[in-house]
Coordinates of C-alpha atoms in Angstrom, one line a residue:
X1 CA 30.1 13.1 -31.2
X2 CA 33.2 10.6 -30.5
X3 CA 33.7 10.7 -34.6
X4 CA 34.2 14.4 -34.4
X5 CA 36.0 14.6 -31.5
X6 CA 38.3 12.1 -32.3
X7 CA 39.0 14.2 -35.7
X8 CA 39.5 17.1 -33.8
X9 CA 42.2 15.9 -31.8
X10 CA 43.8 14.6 -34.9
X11 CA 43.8 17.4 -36.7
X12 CA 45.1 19.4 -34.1
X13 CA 48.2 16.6 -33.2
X14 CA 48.5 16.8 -37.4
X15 CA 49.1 20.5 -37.2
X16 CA 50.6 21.1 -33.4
X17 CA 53.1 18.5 -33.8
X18 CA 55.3 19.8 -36.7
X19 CA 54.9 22.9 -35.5
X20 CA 56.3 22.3 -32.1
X21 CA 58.6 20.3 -33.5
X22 CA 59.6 23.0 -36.0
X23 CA 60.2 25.5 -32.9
X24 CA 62.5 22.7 -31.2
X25 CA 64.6 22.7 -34.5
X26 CA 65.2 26.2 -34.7
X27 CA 66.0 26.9 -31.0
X28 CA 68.8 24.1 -31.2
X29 CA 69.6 25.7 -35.2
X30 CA 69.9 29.1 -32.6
X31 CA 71.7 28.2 -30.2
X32 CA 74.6 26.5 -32.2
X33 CA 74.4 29.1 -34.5
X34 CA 75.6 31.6 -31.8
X35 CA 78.2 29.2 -30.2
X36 CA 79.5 29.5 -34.1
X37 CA 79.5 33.1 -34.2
X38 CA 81.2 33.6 -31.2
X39 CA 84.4 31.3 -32.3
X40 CA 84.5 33.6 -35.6
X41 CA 84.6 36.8 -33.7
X42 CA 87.3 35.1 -31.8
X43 CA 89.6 34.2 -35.6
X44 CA 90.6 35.9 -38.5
X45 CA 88.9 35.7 -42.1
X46 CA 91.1 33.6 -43.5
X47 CA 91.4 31.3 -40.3
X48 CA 87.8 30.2 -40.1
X49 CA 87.6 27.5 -42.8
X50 CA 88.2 24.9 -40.2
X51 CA 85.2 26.2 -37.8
X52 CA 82.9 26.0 -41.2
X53 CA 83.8 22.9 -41.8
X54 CA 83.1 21.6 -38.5
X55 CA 79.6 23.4 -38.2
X56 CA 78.0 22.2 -41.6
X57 CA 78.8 19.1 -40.6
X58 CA 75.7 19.3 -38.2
X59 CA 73.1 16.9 -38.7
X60 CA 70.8 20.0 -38.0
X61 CA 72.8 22.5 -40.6
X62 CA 71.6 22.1 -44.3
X63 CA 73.9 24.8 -45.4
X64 CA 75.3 28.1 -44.8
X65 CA 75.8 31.7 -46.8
X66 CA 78.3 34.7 -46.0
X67 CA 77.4 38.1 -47.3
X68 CA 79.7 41.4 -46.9
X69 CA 78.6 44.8 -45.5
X70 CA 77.7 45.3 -49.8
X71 CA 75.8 42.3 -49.7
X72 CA 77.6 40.7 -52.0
X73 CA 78.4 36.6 -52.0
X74 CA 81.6 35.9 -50.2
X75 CA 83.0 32.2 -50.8
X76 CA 83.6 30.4 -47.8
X77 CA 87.6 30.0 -47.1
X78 CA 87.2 26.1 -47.3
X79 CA 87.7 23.9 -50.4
X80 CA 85.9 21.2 -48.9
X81 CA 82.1 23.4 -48.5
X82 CA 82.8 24.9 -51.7
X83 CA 82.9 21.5 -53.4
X84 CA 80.6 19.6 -51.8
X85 CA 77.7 22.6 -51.1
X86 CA 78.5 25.3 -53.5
X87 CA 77.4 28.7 -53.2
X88 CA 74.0 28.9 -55.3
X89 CA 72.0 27.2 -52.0
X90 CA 68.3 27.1 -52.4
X91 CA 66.3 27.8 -49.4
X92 CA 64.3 23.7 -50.0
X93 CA 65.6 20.6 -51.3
X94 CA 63.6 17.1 -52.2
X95 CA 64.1 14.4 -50.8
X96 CA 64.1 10.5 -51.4
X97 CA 60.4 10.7 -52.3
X98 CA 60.8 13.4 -54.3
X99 CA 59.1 15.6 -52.0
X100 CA 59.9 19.0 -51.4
X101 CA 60.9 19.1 -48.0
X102 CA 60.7 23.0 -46.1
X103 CA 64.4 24.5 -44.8
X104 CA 64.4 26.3 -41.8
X105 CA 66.8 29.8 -42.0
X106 CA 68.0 32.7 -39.6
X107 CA 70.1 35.8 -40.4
X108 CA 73.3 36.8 -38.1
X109 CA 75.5 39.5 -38.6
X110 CA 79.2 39.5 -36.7
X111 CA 82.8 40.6 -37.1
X112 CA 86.1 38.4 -38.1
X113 CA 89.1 39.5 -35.3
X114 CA 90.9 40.9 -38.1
X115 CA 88.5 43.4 -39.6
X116 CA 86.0 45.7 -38.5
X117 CA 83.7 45.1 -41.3
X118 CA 80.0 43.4 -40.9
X119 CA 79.3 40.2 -42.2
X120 CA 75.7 38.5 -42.3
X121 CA 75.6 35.2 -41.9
X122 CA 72.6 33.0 -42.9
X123 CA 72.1 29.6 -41.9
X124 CA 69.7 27.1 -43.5
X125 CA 68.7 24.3 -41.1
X126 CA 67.3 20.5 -42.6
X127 CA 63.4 20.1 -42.0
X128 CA 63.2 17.0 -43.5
X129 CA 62.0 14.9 -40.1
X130 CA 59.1 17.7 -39.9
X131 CA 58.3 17.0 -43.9
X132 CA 57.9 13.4 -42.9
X133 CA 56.4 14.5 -39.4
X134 CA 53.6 15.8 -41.4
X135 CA 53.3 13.0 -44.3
X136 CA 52.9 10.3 -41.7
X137 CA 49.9 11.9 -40.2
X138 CA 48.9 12.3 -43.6
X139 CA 49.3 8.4 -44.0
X140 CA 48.1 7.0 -41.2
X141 CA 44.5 9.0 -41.5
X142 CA 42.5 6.6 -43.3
X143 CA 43.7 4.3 -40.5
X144 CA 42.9 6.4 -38.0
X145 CA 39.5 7.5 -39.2
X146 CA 38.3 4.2 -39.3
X147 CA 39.6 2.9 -36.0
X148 CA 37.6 6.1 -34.5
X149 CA 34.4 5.1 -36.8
X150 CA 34.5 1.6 -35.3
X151 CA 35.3 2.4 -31.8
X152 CA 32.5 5.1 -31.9
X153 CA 29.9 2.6 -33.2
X154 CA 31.1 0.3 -30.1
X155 CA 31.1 3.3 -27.9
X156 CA 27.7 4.0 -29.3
X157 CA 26.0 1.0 -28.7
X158 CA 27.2 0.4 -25.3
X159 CA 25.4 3.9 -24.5
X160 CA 22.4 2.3 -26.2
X161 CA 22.3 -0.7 -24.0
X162 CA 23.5 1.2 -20.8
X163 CA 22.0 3.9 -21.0
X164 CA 19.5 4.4 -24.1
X165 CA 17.3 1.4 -23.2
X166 CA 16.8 2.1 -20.0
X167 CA 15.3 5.2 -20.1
X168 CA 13.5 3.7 -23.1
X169 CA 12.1 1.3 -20.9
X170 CA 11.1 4.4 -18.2
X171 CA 9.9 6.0 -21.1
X172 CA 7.3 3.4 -21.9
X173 CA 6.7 2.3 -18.3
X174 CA 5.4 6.9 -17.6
X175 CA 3.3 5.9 -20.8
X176 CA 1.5 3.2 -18.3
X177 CA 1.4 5.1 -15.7
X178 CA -0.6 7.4 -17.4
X179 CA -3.3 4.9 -18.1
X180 CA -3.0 3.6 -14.2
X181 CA -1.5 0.3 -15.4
X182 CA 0.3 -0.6 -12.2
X183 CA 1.3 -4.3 -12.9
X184 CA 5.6 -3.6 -13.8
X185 CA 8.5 -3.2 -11.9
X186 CA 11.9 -1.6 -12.9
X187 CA 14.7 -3.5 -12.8
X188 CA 16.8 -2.4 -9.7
X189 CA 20.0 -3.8 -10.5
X190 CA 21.7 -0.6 -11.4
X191 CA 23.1 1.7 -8.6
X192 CA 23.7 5.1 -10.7
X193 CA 21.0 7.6 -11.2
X194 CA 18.8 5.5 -13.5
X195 CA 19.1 2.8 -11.2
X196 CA 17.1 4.9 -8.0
X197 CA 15.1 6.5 -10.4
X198 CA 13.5 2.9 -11.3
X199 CA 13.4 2.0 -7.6
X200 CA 11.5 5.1 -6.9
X201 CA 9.3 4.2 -9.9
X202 CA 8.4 0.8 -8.2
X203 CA 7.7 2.8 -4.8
X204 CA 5.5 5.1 -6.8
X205 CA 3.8 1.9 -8.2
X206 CA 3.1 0.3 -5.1
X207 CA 2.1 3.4 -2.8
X208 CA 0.0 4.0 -6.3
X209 CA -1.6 0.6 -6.2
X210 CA -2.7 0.7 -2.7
X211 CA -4.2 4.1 -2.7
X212 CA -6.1 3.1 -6.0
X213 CA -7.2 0.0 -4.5
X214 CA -7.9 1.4 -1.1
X215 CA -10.2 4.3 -3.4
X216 CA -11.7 1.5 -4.9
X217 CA -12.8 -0.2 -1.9
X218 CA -13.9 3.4 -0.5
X219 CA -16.2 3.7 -3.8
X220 CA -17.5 0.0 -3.4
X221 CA -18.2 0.9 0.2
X222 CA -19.9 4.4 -1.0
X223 CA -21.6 3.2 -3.9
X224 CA -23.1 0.1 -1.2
X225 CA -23.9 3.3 1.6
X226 CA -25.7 5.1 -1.3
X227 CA -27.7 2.1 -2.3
X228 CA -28.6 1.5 1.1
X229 CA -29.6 4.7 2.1
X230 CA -31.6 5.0 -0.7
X231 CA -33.4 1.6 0.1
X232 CA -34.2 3.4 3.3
X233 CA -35.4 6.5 2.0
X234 CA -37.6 4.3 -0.2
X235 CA -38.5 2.0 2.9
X236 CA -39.4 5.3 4.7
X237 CA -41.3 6.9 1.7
X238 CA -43.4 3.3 1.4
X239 CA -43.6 3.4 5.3
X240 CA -45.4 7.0 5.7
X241 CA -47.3 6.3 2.8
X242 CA -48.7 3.2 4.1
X243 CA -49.2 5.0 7.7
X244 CA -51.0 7.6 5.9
X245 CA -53.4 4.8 4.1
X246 CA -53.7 3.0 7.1
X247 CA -54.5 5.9 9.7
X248 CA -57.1 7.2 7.0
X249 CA -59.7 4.1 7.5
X250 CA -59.8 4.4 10.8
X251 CA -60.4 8.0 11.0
X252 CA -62.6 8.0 7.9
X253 CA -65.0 5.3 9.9
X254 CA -65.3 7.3 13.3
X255 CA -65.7 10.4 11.3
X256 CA -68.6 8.3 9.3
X257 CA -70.3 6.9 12.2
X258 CA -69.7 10.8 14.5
X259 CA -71.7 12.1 11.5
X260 CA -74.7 9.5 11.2
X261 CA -75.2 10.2 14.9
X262 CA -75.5 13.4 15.1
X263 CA -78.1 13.4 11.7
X264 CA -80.0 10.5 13.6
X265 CA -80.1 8.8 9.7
X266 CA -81.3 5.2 10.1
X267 CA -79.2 2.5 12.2
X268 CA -77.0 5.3 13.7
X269 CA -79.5 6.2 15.5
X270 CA -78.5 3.6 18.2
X271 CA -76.2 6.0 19.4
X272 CA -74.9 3.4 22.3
X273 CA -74.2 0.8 19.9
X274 CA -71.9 3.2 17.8
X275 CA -70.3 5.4 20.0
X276 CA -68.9 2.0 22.0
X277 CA -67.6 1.0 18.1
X278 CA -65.9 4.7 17.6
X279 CA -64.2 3.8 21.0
X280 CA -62.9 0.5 20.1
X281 CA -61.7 2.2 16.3
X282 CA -60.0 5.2 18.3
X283 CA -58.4 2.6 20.8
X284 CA -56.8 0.8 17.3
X285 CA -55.8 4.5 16.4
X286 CA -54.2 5.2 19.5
X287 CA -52.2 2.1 19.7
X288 CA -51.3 2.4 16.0
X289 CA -49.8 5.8 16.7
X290 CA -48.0 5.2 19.4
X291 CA -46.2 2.0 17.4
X292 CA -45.7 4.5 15.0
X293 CA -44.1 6.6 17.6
X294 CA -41.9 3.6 18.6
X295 CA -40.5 3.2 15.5
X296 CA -39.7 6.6 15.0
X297 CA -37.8 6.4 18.1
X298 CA -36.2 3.6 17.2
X299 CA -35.2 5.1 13.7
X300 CA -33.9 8.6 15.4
X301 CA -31.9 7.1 18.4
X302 CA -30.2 4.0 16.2
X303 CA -27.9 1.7 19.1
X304 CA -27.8 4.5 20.9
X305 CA -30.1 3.7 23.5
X306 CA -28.9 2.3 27.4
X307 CA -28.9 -1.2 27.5
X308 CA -29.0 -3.1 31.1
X309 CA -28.6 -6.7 32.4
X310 CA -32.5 -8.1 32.0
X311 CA -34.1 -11.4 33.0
X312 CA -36.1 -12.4 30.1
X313 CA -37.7 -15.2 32.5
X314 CA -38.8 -12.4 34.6
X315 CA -40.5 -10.2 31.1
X316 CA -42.5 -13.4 29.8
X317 CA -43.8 -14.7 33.1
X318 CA -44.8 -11.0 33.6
X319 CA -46.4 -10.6 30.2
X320 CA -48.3 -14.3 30.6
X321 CA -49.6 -13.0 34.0
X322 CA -51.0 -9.9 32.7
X323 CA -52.8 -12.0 29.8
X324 CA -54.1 -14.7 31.8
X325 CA -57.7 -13.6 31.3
X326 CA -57.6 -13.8 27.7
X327 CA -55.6 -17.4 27.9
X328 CA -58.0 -18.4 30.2
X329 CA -60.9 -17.0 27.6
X330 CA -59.5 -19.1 24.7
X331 CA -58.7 -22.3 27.0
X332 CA -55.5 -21.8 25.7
X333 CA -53.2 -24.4 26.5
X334 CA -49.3 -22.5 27.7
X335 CA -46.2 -24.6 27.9
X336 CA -43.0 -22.8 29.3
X337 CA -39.5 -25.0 28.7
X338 CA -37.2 -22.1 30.5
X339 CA -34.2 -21.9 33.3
X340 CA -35.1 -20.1 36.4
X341 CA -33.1 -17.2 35.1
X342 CA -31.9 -16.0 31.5
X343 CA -29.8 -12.9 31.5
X344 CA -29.6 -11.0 28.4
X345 CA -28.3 -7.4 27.5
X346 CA -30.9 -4.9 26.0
X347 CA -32.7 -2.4 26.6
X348 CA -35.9 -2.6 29.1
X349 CA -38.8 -1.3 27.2
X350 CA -37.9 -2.1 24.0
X351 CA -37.2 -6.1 24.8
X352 CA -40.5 -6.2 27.1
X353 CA -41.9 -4.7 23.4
X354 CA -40.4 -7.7 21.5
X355 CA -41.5 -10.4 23.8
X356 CA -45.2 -9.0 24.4
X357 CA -45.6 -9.0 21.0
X358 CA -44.6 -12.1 19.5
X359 CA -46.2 -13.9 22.9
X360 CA -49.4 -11.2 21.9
X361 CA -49.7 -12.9 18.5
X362 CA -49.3 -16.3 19.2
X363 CA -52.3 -15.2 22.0
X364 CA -54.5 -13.6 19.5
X365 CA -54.3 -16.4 16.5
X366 CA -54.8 -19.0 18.1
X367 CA -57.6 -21.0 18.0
X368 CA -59.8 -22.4 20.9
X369 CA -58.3 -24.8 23.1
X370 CA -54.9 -24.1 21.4
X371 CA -51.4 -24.8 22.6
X372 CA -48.8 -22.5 22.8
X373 CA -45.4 -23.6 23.9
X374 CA -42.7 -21.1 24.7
X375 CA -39.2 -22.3 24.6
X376 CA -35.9 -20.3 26.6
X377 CA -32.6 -21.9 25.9
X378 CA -29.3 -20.7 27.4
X379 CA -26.0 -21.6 24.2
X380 CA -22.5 -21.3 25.0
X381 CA -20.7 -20.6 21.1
X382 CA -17.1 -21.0 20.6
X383 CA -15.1 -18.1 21.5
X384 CA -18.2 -15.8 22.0
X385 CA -20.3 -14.8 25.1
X386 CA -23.3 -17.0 25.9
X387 CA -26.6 -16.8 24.0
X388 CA -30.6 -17.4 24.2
X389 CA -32.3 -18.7 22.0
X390 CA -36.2 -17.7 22.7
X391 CA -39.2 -19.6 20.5
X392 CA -42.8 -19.2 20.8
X393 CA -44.8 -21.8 18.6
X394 CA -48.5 -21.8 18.6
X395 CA -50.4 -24.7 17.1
X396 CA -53.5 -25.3 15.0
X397 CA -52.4 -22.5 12.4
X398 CA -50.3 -22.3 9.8
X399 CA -49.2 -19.1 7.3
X400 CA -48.9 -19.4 3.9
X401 CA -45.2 -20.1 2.3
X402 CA -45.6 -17.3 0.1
X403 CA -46.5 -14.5 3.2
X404 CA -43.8 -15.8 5.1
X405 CA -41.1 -13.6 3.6
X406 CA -43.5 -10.6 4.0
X407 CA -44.6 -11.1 7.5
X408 CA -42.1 -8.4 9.0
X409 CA -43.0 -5.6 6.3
X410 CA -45.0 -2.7 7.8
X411 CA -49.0 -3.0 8.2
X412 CA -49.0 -6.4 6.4
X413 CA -51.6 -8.6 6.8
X414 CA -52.1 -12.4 6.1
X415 CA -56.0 -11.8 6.1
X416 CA -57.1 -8.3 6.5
X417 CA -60.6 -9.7 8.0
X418 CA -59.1 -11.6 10.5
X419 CA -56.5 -8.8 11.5
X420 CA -59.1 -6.1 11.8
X421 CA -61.2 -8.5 13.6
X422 CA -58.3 -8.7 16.3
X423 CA -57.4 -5.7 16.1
X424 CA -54.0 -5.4 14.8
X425 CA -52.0 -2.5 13.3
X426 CA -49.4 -4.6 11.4
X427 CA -47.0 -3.1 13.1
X428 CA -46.2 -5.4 15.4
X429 CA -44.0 -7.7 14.0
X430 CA -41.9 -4.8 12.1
X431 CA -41.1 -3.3 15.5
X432 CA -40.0 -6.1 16.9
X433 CA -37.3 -6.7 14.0
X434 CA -36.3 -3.5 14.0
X435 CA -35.6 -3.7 17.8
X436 CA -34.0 -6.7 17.4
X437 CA -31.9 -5.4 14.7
X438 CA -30.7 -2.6 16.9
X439 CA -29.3 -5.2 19.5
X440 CA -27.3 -7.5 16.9
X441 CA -30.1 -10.1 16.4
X442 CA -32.5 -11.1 14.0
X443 CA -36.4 -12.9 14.3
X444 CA -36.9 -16.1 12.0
X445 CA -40.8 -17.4 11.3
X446 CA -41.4 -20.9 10.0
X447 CA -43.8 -23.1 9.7
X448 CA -43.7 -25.9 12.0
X449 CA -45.6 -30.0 11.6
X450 CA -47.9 -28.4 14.9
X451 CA -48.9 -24.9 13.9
X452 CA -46.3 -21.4 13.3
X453 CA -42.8 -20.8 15.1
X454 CA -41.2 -17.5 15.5
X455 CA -37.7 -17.4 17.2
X456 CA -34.5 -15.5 17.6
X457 CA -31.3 -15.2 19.6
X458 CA -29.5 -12.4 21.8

């Protein structure tokens, strides 16, 4: 574009010049050409050889001619032009070089003071300056063509650095874009257009980056809320199946034993005997269901339950009262370590649940003449509100390492004899994890040198 331009320009200079110039030269050949005619008006014929004389010797006058009214040649009355110009002029002459050089030439026509008749008067002017106007352009073009060539290769490859690469470099950087690789930046030194064009790339990357990473983190979080709730819609599935397994013995045995009484067929005709064992089977039913109906609750209402100041000192020694018969039965052997108070925050019914039952299992498995020792603690942790830590530990048993893991599934069993024996639904110890979940805690089991320790904190 700068080699074409650049030509352009020259060729118009080339052919303007000598033309302007060309116009300048015959405006001044004009101008003295009617100062002339005006002195010959002004002098007769034969008078005028001096005012030739004078004119031709112009720098600007090449030569001159003199027609009459016939058009014939008249001489010019001045020995001097005639020997030195002649009268045969030719309209160009060559110069030094041997170069024809152009003649400029205008036509006037005028009067002498001493005649009436009309002369015409033409007047060649020298062109030579615009002959070598016109060859030094000529010459100096190989010159000048390769001063523009170079200049335009300079030109050109400061564009390329300033201005090609850049948007190169844009160019590629859209291309990562496109695959979300975020890890560039554009170099912000620039302050033209380019310049905040690659500083609103590098917003665009960032703002990019954090929204891609914050949609990442939103899919992790998803992806771990899908998972979860569809361990929970597993846990629920296995749960109702296992309710429905476990409420079907019962009911199948009262239904069993209804029906040999009423047929009178062999031992069920002891009607006492059985109808006092359908009583105790439809007292595990009734208790099962309404665990069942606790967890339910639990499951529906979530935290969102009322939650008051309780004594937990106040719950166990409550619970131990209304048990004393069946501690006295077993000669069991209680040992409270607790503070005259213990203030924790939960809700009633549901804590008096998770207390009853783990002080309720450690009643029931124990062995004769067992100790049970209960254990309240009040913990001040750093920069937190104060805790309890509650145990129960009953000795003379122990649970198998394997079971331990399992213990807080619903309606497991260690031994299924045993547990029907006492009665238990196995749902005991679910509930109380799931209440204790629901208030920010957790229950631990272990096995301890003495017997089996369950514990947790609130």
């Amino acid at each position: 574009m700068l080699l074409c331009i650049s030509l352009l320009v020259f060729g118009m200079l080339a052919w303007l010049m000598p033309q302007t110039y060309s116009n300048k030269l015959d405006t001044i050949l004009d101008e003295r050409t009617q100062n002339f005619i005006s002195e010959l008006e002004q002098v007769p014929f034969s008078n005028s050889g001096g005012l030739f004389d004078q004119f031709i010797a112009n720098m600007e006058i090449n030569s001159v001619q003199l027609y009459d009214s016939n058009g014939d040649l008249v001489p010019l009355p001045t020995v001097e032009f005639y020997n030195e110009w002649g009268v045969n002029i030719a309209q160009s002459e060559t110069n030094s070089f041997g170069e024809t050089v152009p003649v400029l030439s205008n036509n006037y026509y005028f009067s002498f003071a001493d005649s009436n008749d009309r002369y015409m008067l033409i007047v060649y002017g020298a062109a030579e300056q615009i002959a070598e106007l016109q060859q030094s352009f000529i010459r100096i073009f190989p010159l000048i063509l390769l001063i523009v060539l170079v200049a335009a290769l300079v030109v050109s490859w400061l564009y390329s650095r300033m201005i090609t690469k850049p948007v190169l470099e844009i160019s590629r950087i859209s291309e990562k874009m496109s695959d979300l690789q975020l890890d560039w930046t554009v170099d912000e030194q620039r302050t033209d257009e380019l310049g905040t064009l690659g500083k609103s790339l590098n917003r665009l990357s960032h703002n990019l980056s954090i929204a891609l990473s914050d949609l990442q983190d939103a899919n992790r979080k998803l992806e771990a809320d899908i998972e979860h709730e569809k361990e929970m819609e597993q846990a629920r599935t296995n749960f109702f199946s296992a309710v429905s397994h476990e409420l079907k013995t019962p009911v199948t045995i009262i239904k069993g034993q209804l029906e040999g009484m009423l047929l009178g067929i062999g031992a069920y005709k002891d009607r006492e005997k059985y109808l006092t064992r359908s009583l105790e089977i439809a007292n595990t039913l009734e208790t099962m269901v309404q665990e069942i109906l606790t967890i339910s609750r639990l499951e529906t209402a979530g935290t969102d339950f009322k939650k008051d100041h309780l004594d937990c000192i106040q719950i166990i020694k409550s619970y131990l009262s209304e048990t004393e018969d069946l501690i006295a039965g077993k000669d069991l052997q209680i040992q409270l370590d607790a503070p005259p108070s213990a203030l924790i925050s939960g809700n009633k019914l549901l804590m008096e649940k998770v207390f009853s039952n783990l002080m309720g299992n450690a009643i029931k498995y124990s062995s004769q003449g067992a100790s049970i020792r209960i254990s309240v603690r009040m913990k001040q942790e750093q920069m937190k509100r104060e805790q309890m830590e509650f145990s129960v530990e009953n000795t003379g048993a122990h649970i198998p390492e394997d079971s331990l893991p399992r213990l807080f599934d619903p309606f497991y069993r260690v031994e299924q004899s045993r547990s029907r024996k006492t009665g238990g639904s196995g749902l005991g110890l679910y509930i109380v994890q799931e209440v204790l979940h629901q208030h920010g805690s957790q229950c631990t089991v272990c096995n301890t040198q003495a017997g089996v320790r369950f514990s947790f904190m609130i």
